[in-house]
PDB file of C-alpha atoms and ligand atoms in Angstrom:
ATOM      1  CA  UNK A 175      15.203   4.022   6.888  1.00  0.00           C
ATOM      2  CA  UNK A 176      11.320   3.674   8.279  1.00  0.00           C
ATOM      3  CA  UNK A 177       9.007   7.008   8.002  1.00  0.00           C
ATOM      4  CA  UNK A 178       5.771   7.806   8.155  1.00  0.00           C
ATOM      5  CA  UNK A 179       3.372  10.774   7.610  1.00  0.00           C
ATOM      6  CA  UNK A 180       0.881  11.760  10.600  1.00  0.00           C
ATOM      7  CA  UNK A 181      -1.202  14.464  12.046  1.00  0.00           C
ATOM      8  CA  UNK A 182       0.059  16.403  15.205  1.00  0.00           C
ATOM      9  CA  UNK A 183      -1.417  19.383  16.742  1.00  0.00           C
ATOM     10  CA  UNK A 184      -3.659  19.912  13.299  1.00  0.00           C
ATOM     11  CA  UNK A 185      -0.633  19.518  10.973  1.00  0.00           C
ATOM     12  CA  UNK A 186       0.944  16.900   8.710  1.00  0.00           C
ATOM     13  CA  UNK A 187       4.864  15.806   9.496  1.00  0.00           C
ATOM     14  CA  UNK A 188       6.856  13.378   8.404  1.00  0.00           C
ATOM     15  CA  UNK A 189       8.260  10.847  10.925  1.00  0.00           C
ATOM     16  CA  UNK A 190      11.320   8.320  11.269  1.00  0.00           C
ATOM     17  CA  UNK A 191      10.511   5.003  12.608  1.00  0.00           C
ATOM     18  CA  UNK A 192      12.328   2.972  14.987  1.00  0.00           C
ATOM     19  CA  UNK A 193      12.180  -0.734  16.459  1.00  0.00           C
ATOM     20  CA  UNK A 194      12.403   0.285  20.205  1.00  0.00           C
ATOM     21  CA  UNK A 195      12.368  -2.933  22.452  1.00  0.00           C
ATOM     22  CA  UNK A 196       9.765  -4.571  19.636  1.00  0.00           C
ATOM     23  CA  UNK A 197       7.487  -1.798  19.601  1.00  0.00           C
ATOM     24  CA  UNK A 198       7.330   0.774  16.468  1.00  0.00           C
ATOM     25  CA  UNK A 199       7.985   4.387  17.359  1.00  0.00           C
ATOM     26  CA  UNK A 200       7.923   7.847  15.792  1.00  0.00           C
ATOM     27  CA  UNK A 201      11.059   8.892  17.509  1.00  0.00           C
ATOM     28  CA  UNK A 202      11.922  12.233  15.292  1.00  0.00           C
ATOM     29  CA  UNK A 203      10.932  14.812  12.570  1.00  0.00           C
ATOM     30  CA  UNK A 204      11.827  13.151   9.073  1.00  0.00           C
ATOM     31  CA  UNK A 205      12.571  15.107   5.962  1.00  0.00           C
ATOM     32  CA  UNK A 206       9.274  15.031   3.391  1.00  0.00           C
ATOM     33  CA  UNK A 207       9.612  13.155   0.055  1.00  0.00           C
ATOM     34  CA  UNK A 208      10.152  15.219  -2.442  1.00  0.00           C
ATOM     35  CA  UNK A 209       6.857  14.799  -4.234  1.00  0.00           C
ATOM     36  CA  UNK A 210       5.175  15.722  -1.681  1.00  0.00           C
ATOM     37  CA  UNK A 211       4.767  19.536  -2.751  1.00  0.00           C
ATOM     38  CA  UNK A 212       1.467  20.266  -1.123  1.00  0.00           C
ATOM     39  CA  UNK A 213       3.726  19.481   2.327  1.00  0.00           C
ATOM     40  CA  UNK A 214       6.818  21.340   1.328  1.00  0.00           C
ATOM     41  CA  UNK A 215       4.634  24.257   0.260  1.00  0.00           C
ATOM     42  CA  UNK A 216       3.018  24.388   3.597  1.00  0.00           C
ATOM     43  CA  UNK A 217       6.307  23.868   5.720  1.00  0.00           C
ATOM     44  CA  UNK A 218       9.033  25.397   3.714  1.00  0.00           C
ATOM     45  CA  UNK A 219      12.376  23.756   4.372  1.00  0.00           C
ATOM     46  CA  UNK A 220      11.991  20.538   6.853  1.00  0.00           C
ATOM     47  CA  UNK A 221      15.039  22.062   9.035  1.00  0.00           C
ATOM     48  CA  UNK A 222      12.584  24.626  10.173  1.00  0.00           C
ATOM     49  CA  UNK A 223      10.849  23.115  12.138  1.00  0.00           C
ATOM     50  CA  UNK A 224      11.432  24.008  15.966  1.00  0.00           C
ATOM     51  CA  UNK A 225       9.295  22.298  18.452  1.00  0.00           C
ATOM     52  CA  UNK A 226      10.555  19.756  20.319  1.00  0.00           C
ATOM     53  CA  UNK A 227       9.488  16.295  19.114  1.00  0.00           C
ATOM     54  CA  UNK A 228       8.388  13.774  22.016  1.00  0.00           C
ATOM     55  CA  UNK A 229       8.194   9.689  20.779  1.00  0.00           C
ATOM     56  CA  UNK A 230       4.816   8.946  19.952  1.00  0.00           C
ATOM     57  CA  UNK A 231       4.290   5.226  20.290  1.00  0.00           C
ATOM     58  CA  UNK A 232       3.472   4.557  16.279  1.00  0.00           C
ATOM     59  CA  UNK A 233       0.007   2.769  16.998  1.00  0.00           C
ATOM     60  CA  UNK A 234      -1.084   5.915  19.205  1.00  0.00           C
ATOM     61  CA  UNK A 235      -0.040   8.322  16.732  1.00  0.00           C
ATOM     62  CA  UNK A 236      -2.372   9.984  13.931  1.00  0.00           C
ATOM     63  CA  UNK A 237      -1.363   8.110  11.306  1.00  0.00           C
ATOM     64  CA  UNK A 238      -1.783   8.824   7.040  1.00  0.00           C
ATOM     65  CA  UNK A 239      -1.320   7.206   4.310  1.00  0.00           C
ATOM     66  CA  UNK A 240       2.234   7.528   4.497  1.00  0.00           C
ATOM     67  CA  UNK A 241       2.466   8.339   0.331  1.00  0.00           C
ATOM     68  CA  UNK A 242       0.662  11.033  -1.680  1.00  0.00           C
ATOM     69  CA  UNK A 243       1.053   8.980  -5.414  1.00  0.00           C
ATOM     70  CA  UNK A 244       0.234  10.606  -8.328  1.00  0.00           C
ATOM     71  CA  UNK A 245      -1.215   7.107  -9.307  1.00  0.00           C
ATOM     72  CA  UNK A 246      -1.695   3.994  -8.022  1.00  0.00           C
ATOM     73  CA  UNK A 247      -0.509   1.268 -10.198  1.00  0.00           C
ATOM     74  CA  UNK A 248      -2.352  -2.524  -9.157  1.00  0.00           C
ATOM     75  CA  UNK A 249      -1.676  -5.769 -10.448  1.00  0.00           C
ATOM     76  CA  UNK A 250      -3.871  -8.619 -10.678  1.00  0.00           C
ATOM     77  CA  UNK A 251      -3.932 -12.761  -9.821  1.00  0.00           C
ATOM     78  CA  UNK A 252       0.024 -12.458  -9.365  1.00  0.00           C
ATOM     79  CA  UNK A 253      -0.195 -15.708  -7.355  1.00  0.00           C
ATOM     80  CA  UNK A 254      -0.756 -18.688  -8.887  1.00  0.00           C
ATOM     81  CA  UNK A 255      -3.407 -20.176  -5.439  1.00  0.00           C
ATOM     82  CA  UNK A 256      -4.886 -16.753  -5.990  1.00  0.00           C
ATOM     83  CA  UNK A 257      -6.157 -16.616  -9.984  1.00  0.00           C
ATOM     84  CA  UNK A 258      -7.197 -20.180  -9.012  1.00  0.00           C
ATOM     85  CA  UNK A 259      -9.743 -19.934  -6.177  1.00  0.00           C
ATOM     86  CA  UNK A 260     -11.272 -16.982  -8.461  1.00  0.00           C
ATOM     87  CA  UNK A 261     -11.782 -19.628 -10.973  1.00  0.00           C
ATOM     88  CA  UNK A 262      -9.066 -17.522 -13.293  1.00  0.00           C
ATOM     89  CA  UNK A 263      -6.039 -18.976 -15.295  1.00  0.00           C
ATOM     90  CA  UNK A 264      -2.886 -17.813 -13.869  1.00  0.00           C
ATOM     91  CA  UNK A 265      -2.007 -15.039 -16.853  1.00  0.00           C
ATOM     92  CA  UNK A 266       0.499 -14.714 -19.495  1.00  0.00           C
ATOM     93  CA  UNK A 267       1.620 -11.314 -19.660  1.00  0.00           C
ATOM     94  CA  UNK A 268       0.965  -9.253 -15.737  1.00  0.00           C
ATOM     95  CA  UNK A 269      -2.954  -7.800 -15.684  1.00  0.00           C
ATOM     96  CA  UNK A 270      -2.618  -4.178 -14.461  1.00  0.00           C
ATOM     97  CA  UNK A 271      -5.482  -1.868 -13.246  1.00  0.00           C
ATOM     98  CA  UNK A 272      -5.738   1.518 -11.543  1.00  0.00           C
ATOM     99  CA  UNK A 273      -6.796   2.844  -8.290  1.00  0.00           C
ATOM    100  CA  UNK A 274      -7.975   6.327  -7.571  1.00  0.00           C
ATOM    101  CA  UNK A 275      -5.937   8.330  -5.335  1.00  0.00           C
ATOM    102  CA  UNK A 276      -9.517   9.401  -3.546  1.00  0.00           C
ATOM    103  CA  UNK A 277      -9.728   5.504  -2.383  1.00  0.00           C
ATOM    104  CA  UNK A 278      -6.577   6.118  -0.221  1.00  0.00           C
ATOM    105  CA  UNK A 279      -6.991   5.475   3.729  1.00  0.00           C
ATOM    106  CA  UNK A 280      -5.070   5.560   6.322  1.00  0.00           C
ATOM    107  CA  UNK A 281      -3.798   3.281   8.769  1.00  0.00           C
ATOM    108  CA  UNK A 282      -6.228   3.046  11.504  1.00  0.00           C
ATOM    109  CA  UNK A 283      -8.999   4.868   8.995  1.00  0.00           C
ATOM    110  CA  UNK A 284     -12.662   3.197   8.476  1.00  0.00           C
ATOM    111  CA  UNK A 285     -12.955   1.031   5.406  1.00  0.00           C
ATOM    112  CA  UNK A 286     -16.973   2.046   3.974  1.00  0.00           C
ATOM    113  CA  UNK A 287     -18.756  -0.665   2.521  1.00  0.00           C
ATOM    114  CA  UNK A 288     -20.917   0.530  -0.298  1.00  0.00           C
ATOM    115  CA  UNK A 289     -24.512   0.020  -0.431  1.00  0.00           C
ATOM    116  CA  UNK A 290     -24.043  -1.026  -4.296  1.00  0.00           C
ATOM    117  CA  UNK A 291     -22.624  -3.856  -3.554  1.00  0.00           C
ATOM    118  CA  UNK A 292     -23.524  -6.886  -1.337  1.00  0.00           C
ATOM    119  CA  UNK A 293     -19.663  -8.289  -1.424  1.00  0.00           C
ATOM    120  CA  UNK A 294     -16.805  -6.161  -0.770  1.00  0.00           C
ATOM    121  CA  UNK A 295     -13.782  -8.380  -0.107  1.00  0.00           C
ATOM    122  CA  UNK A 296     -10.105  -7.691   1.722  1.00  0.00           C
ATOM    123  CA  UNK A 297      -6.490  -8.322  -0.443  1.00  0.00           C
ATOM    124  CA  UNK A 298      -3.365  -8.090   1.412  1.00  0.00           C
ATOM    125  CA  UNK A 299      -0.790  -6.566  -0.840  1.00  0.00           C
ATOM    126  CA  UNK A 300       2.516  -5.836  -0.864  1.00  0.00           C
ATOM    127  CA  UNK A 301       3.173  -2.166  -2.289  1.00  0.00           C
ATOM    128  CA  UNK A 302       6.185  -0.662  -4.105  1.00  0.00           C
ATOM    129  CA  UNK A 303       6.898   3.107  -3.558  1.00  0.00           C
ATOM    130  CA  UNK A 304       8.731   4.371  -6.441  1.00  0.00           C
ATOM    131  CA  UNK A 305      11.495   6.391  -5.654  1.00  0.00           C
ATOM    132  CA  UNK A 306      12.299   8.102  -9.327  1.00  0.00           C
ATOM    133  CA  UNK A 307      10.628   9.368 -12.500  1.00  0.00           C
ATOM    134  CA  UNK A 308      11.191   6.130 -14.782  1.00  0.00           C
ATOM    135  CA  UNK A 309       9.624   5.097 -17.906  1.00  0.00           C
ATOM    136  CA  UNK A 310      10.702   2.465 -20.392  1.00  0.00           C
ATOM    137  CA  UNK A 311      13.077   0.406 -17.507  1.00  0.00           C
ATOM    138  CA  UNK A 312      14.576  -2.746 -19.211  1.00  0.00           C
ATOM    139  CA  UNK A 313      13.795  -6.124 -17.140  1.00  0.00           C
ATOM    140  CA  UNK A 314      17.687  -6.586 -16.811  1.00  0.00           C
ATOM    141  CA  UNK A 315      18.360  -2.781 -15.755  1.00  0.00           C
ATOM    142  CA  UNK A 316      19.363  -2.227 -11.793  1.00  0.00           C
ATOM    143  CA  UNK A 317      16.188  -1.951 -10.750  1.00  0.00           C
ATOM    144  CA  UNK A 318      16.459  -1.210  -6.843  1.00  0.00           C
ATOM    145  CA  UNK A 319      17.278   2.347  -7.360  1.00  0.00           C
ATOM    146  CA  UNK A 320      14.161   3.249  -8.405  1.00  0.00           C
ATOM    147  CA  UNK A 321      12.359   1.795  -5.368  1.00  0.00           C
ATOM    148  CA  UNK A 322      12.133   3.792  -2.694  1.00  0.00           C
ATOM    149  CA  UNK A 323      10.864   1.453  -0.182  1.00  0.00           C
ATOM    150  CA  UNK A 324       7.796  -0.825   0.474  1.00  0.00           C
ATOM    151  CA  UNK A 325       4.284  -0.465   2.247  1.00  0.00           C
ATOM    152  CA  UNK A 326       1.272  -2.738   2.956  1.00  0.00           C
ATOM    153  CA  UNK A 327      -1.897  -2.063   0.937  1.00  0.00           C
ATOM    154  CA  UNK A 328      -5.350  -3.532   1.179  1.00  0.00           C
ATOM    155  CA  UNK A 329      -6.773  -4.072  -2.137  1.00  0.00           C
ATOM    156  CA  UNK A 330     -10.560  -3.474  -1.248  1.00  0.00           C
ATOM    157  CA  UNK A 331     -12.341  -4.900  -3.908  1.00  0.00           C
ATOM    158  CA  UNK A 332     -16.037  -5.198  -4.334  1.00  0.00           C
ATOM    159  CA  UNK A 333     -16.304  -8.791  -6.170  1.00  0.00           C
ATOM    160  CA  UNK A 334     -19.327  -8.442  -7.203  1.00  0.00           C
ATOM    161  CA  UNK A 335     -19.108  -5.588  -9.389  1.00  0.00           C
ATOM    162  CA  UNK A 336     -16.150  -6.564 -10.442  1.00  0.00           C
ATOM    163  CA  UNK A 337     -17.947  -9.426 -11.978  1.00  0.00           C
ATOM    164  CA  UNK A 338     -21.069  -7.564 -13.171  1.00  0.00           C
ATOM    165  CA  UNK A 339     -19.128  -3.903 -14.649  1.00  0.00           C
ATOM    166  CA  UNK A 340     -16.249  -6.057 -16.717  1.00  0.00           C
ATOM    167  CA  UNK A 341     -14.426  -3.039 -16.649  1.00  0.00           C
ATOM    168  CA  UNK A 342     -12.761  -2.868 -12.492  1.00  0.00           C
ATOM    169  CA  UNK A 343     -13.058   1.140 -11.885  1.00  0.00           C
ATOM    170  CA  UNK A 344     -15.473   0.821  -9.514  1.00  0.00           C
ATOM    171  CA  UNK A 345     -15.369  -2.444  -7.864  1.00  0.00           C
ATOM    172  CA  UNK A 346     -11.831  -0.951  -6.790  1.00  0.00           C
ATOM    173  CA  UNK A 347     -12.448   2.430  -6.601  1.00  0.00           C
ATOM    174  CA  UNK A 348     -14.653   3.663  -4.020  1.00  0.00           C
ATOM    175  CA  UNK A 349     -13.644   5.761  -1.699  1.00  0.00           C
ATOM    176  CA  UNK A 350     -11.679   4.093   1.070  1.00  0.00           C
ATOM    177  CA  UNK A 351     -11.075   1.437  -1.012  1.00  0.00           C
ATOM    178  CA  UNK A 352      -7.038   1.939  -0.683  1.00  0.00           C
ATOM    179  CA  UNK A 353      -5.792   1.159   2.550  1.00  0.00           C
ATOM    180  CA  UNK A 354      -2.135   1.697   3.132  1.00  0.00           C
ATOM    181  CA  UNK A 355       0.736   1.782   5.617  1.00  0.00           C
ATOM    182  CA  UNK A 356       1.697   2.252   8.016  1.00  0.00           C
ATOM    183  CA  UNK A 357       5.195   3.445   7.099  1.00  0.00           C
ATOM    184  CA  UNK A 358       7.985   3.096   3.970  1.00  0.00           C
ATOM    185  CA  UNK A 359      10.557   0.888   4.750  1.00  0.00           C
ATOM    186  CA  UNK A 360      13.798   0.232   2.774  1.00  0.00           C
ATOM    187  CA  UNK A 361      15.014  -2.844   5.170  1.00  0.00           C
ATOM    188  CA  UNK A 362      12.839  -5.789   3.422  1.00  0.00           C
ATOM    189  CA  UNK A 363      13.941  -7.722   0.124  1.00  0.00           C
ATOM    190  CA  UNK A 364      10.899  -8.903  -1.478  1.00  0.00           C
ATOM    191  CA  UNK A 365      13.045 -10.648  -3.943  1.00  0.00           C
ATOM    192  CA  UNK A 366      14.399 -12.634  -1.833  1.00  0.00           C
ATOM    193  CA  UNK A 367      10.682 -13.615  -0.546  1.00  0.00           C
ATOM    194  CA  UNK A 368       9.086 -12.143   2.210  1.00  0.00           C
ATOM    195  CA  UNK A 369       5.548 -13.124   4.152  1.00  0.00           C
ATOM    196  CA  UNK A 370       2.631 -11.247   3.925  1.00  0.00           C
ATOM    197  CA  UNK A 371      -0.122 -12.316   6.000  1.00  0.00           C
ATOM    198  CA  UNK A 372      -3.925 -11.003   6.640  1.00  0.00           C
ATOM    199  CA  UNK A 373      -6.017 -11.475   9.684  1.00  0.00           C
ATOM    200  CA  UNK A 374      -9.867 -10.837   9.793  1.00  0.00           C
ATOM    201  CA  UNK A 375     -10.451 -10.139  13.658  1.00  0.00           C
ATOM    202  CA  UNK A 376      -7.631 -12.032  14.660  1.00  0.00           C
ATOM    203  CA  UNK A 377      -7.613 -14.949  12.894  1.00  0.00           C
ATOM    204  CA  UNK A 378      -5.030 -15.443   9.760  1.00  0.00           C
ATOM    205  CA  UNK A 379      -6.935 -15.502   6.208  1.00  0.00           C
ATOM    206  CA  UNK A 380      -3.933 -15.108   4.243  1.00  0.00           C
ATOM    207  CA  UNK A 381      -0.381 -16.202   4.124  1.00  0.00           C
ATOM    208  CA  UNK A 382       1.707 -15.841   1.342  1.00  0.00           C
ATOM    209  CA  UNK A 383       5.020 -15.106   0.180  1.00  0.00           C
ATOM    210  CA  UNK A 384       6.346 -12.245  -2.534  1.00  0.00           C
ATOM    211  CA  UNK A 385       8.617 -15.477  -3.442  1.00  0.00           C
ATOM    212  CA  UNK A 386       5.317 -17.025  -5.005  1.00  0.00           C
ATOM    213  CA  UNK A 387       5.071 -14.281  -7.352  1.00  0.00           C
ATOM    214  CA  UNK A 388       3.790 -15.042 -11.201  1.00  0.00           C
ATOM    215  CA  UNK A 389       5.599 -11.588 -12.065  1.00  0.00           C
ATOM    216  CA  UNK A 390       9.148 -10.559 -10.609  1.00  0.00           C
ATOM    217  CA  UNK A 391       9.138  -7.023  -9.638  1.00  0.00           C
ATOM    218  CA  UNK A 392      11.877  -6.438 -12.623  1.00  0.00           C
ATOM    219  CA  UNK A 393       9.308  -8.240 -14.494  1.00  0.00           C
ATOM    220  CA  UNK A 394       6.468  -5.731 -13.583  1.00  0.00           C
ATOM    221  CA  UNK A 395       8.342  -2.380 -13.341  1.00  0.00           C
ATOM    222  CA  UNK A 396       9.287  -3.307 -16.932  1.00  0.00           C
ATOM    223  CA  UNK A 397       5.849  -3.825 -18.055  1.00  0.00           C
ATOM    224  CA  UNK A 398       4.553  -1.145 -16.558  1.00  0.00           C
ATOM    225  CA  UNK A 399       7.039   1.707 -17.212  1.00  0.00           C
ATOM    226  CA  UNK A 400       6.550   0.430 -21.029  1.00  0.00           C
ATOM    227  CA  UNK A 401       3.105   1.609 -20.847  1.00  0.00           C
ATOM    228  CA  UNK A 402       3.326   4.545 -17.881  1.00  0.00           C
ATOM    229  CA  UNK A 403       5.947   6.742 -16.524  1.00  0.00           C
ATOM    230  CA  UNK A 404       5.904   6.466 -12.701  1.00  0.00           C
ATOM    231  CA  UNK A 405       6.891   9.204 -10.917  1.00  0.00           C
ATOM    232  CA  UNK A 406       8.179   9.557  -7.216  1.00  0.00           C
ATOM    233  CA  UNK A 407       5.849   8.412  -4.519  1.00  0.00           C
ATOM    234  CA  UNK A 408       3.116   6.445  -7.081  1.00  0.00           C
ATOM    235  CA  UNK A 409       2.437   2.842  -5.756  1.00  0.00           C
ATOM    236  CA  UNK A 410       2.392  -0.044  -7.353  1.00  0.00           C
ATOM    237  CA  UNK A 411       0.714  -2.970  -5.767  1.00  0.00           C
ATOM    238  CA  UNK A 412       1.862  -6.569  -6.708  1.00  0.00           C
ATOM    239  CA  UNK A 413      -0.980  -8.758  -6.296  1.00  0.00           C
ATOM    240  CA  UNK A 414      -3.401 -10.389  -3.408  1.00  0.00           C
ATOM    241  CA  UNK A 415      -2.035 -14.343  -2.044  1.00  0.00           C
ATOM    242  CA  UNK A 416      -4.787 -16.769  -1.850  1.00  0.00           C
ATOM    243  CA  UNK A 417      -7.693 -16.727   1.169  1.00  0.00           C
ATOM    244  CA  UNK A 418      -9.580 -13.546  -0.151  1.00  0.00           C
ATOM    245  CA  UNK A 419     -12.854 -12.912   1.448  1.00  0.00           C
ATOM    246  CA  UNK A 420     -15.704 -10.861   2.780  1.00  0.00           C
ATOM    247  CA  UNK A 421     -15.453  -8.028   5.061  1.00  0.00           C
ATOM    248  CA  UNK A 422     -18.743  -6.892   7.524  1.00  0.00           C
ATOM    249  CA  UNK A 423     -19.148  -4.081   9.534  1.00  0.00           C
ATOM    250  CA  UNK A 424     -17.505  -4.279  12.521  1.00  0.00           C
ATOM    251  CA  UNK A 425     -14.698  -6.021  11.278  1.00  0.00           C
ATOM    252  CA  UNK A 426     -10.985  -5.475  12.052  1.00  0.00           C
ATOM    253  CA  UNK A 427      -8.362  -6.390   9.460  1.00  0.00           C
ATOM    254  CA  UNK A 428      -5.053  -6.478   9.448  1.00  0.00           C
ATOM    255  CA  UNK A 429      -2.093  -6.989   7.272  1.00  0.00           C
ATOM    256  CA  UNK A 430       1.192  -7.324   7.932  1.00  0.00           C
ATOM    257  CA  UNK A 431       4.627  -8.010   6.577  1.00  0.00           C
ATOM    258  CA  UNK A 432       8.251  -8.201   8.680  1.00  0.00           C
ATOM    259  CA  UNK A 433       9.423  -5.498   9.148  1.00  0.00           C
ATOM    260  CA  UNK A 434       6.874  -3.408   7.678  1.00  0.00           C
ATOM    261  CA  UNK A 435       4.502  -3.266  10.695  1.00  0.00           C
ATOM    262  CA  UNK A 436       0.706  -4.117  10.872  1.00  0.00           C
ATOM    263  CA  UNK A 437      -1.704  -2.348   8.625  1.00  0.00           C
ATOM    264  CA  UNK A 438      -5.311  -2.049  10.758  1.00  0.00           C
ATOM    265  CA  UNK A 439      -8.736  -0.979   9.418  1.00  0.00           C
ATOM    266  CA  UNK A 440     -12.179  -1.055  10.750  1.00  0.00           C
ATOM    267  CA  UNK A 441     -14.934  -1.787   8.793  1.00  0.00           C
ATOM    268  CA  UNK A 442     -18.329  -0.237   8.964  1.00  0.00           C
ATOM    269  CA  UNK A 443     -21.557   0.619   6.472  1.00  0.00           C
ATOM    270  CA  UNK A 444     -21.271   3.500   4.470  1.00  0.00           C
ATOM    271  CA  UNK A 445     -24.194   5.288   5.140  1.00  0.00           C
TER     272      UNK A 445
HETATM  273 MG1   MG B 786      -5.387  -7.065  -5.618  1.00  0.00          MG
END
């Protein structure tokens, strides 16, 4: 199952996505996470809906971030090439930091670069979309159940601060600063190693595989949920491969995993 969330006619839906001759397509109404109350509020039951739904070519359509976490969960230097060309020691135990759920953007949405910093740099991610309230899972419990599927994320990170605060709450904070989409997907096994690769106005910056990982994903979703409970819909995103860079205004990047589709921002000034 692909879905993703989108604006139509000045309202939010959920929609499934289908492979049609190579090209993604919203080709019907999908039922809304459950998390989502804010949309189930507004809508009532999803089988209510009555207008007739027309395919929208996904990279035409109005697309959102196709989550609304509670929290979003990030890891960092999970790839050995990565912590390196930062001039960091790959880590012992997984490095975990927080994004706020104002930096989230949408596929196709504007990424701002801040005027406090003079360095604001791209991370392809994979994300996971957690699927169940869990706290406390053991590495060796079934984990897959409580994945709901996977997204892309960009990691916008302003490397600078980063350096200069110590603590990361701003350098990966700002608004916009959260890129993701643009759909769930449940057909991908990360486990089994998947490539993730980022392209800065068409040429490829990053190429990586989830196989390179320092932390398994049983590995993480153990060390996190021993520290937070993660409820349905919060993200967790596993970590940037190597070839991080700057972003100017004007750019395009995308990122894009198998499967997954193409995740595309612009970049301009915030001003
Ligand atoms: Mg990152």
């Amino acid at each position: 199952m692909r879905y993703c969330r989108f604006n139509f006619e000045n309202s939010i839906h959920y929609g499934r996505v289908e492979d049609r001759g190579g090209e993604l397509w919203i080709v019907d109404l999908a039922e809304a996470p459950e998390e989502d109350l804010a949309f189930r509020l507004a809508h009532g039951r999803a089988t209510s809906w009555s207008f007739d739904f027309e395919p929208i070519a996904l990279h035409a359509a109005d697309l959102l971030p196709p989550v609304t976490p509670s929290k979003i969960v990030c890891v960092g230097r999970n790839y050995r090439e990565h912590a390196k060309e930062l001039g960091n020691e790959a880590p012992a135990e997984p490095l975990l930091f927080f994004k706020p759920t104002s930096s989230l953007l949408g596929p196709g949405g504007t990424i701002l670069l801040p005027a406090a910093s003079e360095r604001v740099d791209f991370e392809g991610e994979l994300a996971l979309v957690i699927g169940k309230r869990v706290r406390k899972l053991k590495a060796d419990a079934d984990w897959r159940p409580v994945i709901r599927g996977y997204t892309l994320a960009n990691d916008v990170t302003a490397r600078d601060l980063q350096k200069k605060d110590g603590q990361w709450a701003r350098a990966k904070g700002f608004d916009t600063f959260c890129a993701v989409g643009p759909l769930v997907g449940d057909e991908i096994d990360p486990a089994a190693g998947v490539t993730i690769e980022t392209r800065v106005n068409g040429e490829l910056r990053q190429h990586g595989s989830t196989a390179d990982f320092i932390f398994t994903i049983p590995e993480l979703l153990a060390w996190i949920t021993a520290a937070f409970t993660l409820e349905p819909g919060d993200l967790i995103l596993t970590g940037t491969p190597a070839g991080v860079g700057p972003l100017a205004p004007g750019d395009r990047v995308d990122v894009a995993i198998p499967g997954l589709g193409v995740l595309s921002n612009l970049v301009a000034r915030d001003l």
